[in-house]
Coordinates of C-alpha atoms in Angstrom, one line a residue:
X1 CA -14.2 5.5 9.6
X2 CA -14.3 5.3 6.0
X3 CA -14.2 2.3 3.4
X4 CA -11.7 1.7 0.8
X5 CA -12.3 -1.1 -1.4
X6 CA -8.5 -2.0 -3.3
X7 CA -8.9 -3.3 -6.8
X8 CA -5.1 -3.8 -7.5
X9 CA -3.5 -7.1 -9.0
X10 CA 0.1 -6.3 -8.2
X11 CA 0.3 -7.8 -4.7
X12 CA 3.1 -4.8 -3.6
X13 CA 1.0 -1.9 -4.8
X14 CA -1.9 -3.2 -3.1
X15 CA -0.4 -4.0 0.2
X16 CA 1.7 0.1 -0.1
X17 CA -2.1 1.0 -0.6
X18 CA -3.8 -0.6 2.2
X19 CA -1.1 0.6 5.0
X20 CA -1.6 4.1 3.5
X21 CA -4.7 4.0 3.9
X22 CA -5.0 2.7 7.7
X23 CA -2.2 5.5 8.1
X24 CA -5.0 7.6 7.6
X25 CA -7.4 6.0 10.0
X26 CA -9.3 4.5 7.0
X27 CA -10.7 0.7 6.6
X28 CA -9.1 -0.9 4.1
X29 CA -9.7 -4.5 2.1
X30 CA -8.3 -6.0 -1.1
X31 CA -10.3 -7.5 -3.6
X32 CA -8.8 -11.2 -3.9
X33 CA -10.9 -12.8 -6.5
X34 CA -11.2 -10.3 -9.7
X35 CA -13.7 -12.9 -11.7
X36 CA -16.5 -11.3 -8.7
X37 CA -15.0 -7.7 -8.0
X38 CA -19.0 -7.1 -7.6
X39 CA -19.4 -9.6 -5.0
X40 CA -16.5 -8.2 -3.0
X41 CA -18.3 -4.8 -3.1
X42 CA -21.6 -6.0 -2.2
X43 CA -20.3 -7.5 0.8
X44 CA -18.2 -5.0 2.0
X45 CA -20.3 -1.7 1.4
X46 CA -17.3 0.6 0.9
X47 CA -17.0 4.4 0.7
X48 CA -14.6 4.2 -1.9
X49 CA -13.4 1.8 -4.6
X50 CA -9.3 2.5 -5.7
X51 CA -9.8 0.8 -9.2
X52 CA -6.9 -0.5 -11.0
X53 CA -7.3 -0.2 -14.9
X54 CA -5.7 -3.0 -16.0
X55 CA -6.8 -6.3 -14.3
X56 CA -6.9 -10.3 -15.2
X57 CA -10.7 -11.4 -16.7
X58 CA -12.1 -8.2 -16.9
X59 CA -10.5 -5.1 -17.2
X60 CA -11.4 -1.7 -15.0
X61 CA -13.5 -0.5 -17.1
X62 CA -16.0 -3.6 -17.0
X63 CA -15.7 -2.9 -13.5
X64 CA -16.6 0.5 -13.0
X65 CA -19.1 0.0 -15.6
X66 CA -21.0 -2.7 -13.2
X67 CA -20.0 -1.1 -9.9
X68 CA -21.8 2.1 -10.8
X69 CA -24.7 0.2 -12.4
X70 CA -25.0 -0.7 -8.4
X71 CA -24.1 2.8 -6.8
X72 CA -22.5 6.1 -6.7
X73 CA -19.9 5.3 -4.8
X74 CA -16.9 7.2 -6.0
X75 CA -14.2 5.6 -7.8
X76 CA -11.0 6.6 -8.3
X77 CA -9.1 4.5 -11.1
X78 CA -5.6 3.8 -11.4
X79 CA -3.9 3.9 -14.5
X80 CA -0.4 3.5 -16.6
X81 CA 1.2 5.8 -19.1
X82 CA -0.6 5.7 -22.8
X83 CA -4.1 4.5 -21.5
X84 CA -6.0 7.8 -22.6
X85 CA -8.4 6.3 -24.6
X86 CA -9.3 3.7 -22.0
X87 CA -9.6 6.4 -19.1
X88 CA -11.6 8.5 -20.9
X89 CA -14.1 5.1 -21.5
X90 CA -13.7 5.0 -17.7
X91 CA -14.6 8.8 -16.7
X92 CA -17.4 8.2 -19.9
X93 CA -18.4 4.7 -18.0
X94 CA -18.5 7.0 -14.2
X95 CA -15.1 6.8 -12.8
X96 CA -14.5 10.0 -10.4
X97 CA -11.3 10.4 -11.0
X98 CA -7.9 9.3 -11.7
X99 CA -3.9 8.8 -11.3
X100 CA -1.3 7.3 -13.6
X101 CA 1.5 5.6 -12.5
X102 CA 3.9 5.8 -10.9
X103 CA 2.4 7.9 -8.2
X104 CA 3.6 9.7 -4.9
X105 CA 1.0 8.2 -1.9
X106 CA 0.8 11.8 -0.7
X107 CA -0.7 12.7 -3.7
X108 CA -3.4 9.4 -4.0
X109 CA -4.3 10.7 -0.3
X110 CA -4.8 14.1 -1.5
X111 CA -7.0 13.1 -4.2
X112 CA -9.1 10.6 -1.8
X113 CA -9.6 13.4 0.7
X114 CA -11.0 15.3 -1.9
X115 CA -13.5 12.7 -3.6
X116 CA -14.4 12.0 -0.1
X117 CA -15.4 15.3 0.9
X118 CA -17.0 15.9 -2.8
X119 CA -19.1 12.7 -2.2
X120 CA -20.1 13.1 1.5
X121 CA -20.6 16.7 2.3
X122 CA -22.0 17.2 -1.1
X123 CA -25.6 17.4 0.3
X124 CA -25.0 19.7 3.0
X125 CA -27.6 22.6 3.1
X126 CA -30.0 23.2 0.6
X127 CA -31.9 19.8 -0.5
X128 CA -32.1 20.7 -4.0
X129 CA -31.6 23.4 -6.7
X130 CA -33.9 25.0 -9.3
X131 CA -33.9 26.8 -12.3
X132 CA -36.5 27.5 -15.0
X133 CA -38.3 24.1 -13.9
X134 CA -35.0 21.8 -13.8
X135 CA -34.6 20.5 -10.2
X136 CA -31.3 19.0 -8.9
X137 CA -32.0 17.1 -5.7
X138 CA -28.9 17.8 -3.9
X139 CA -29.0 14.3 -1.4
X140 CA -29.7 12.1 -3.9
X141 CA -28.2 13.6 -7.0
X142 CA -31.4 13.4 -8.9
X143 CA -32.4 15.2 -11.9
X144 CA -36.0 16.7 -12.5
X145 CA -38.0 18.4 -15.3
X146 CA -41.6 18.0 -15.9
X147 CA -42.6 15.3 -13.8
X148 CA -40.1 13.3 -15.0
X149 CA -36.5 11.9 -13.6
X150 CA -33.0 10.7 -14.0
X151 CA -30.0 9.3 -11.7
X152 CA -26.7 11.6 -11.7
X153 CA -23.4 10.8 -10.6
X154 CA -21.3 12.8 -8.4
X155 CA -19.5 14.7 -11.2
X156 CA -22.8 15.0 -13.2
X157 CA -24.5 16.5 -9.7
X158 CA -21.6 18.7 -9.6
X159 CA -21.7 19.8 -13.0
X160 CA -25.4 20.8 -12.5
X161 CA -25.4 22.1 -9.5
X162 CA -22.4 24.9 -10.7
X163 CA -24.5 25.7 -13.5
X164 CA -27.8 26.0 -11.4
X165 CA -25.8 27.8 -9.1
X166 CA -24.8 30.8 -11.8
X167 CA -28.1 31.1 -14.2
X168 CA -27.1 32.9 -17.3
X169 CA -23.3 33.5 -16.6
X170 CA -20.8 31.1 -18.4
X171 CA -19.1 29.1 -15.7
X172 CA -15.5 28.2 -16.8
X173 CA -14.4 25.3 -18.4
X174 CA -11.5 26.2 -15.3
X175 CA -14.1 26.5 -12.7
X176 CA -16.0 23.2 -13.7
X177 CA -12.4 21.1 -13.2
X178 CA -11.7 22.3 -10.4
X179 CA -14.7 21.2 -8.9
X180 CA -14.3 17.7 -10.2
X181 CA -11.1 16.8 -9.5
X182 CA -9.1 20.2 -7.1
X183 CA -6.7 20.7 -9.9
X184 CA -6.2 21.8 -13.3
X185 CA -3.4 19.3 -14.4
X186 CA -5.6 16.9 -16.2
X187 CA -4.6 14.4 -18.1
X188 CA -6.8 14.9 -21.5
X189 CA -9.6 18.0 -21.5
X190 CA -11.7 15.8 -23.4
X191 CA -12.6 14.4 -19.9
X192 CA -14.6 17.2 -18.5
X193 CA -15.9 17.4 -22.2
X194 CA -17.1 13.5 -21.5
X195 CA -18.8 14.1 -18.6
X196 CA -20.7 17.4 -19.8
X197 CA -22.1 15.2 -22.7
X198 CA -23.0 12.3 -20.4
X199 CA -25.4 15.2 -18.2
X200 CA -26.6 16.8 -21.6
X201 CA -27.7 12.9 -22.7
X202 CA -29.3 12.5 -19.4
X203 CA -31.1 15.8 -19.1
X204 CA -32.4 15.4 -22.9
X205 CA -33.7 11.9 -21.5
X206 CA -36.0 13.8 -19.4
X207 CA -36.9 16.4 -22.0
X208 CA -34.5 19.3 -20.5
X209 CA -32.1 19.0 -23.3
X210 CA -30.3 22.4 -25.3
X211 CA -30.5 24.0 -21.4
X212 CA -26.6 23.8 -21.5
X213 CA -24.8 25.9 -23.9
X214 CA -21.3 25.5 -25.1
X215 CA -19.2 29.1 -25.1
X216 CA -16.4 27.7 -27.1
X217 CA -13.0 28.4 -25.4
X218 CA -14.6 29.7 -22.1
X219 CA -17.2 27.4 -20.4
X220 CA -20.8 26.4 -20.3
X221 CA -23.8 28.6 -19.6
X222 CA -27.3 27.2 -18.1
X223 CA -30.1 29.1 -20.1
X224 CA -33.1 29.0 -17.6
X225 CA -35.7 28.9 -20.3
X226 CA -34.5 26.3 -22.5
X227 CA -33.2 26.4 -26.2
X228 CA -33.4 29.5 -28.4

């Protein structure tokens, strides 16, 4: 049985989104005291965190900033109409994915199924990837060049892994969302523009940087032997 950790002030919302979730045969708690969100998580271990944006004392992006510090647990925010530039701190800060309200519930359960099933059979298979020395290890969504390491999240491991996958073919800026998030219908494609740049920074950390091209207006290409 899965964990779903609720991060919602609005009392209604959060109850609508705990019954929907035991609907679904999930476990579900609300956070009640949002000054220790991280203490709440700690405790309960979940699967899942539902994150609202907006919250007293700290807002949802100090939270996912400090939840994520602790794990890659996927989160999916919640947020309102007009809050671009916060979401795309969020996504930039490792949120998973998102939903503005209002919202249908069908459609929240959609999207859970699918970050579930992203985040849990992501390691199925193959244990890691490799191309031109760059190693993804697919279990623990780590990043390897030259003796050397970083962490990934689950839409930076999926990012990587769809370019390791197709070595020297662009993979579609289409293709790429998709894989993050099932759909298309995204709210600002800055987002997947976000996350690209937050896997570049982290593969440059290692000293794997200029191995992902940009093909402007169609996608990103993984060249196998590093910059030209």
């Amino acid at each position: 049985m899965y964990k779903i950790l609720i991060v919602e002030d609005d009392p209604a919302i959060a109850g609508a989104l705990a019954r929907q979730m035991e609907r679904w045969g999930w476990e579900a708690r609300l956070a009640d005291d949002f000054a220790r969100v991280d203490e709440t998580f700690e405790a309960y271990g979940p699967d899942l965190v539902i994150l609202d944006l907006k919250l007293p004392l700290y807002d949802g992006c100090h939270w996912c900033a400090e939840l994520r510090r602790r794990s890659r647990v996927p989160i999916l925010m919640l947020t309102s109409a007009g809050d671009d530039q916060n979401l795309i701190m969020a996504v930039n800060l490792g949120a998973d994915d998102f939903l503005a309200k209002p919202f249908r519930m069908e459609v929240l359960t959609a999207r859970i199924r699918a970050l579930l099933r992203r985040s849990y059979d992501f390691g199925a298979g193959a244990t890691s990837l490799s191309r031109g020395g760059l190693t993804l290890h697919l279990g623990d969504g780590l990043a390897e060049y030259a003796g050397q390491r970083c962490s990934l999240t689950k839409n930076e491991a999926i990012l990587l892994r769809l370019l390791l996958e197709n070595p020297g073919r662009t993979v579609r800026r289409s293709e790429l969302i998709r894989a993050l998030w099932d759909r298309e219908d995204f709210i600002d494609d800055n987002t997947l523009t976000v996350n690209m740049g937050r896997l570049r920074r982290k593969l440059e950390a290692i000293g794997a940087g200029g191995r992902i091209v940009t093909r402007k207006g169609e996608g990103y290409l993984l060249q196998e032997d590093g910059p030209c």
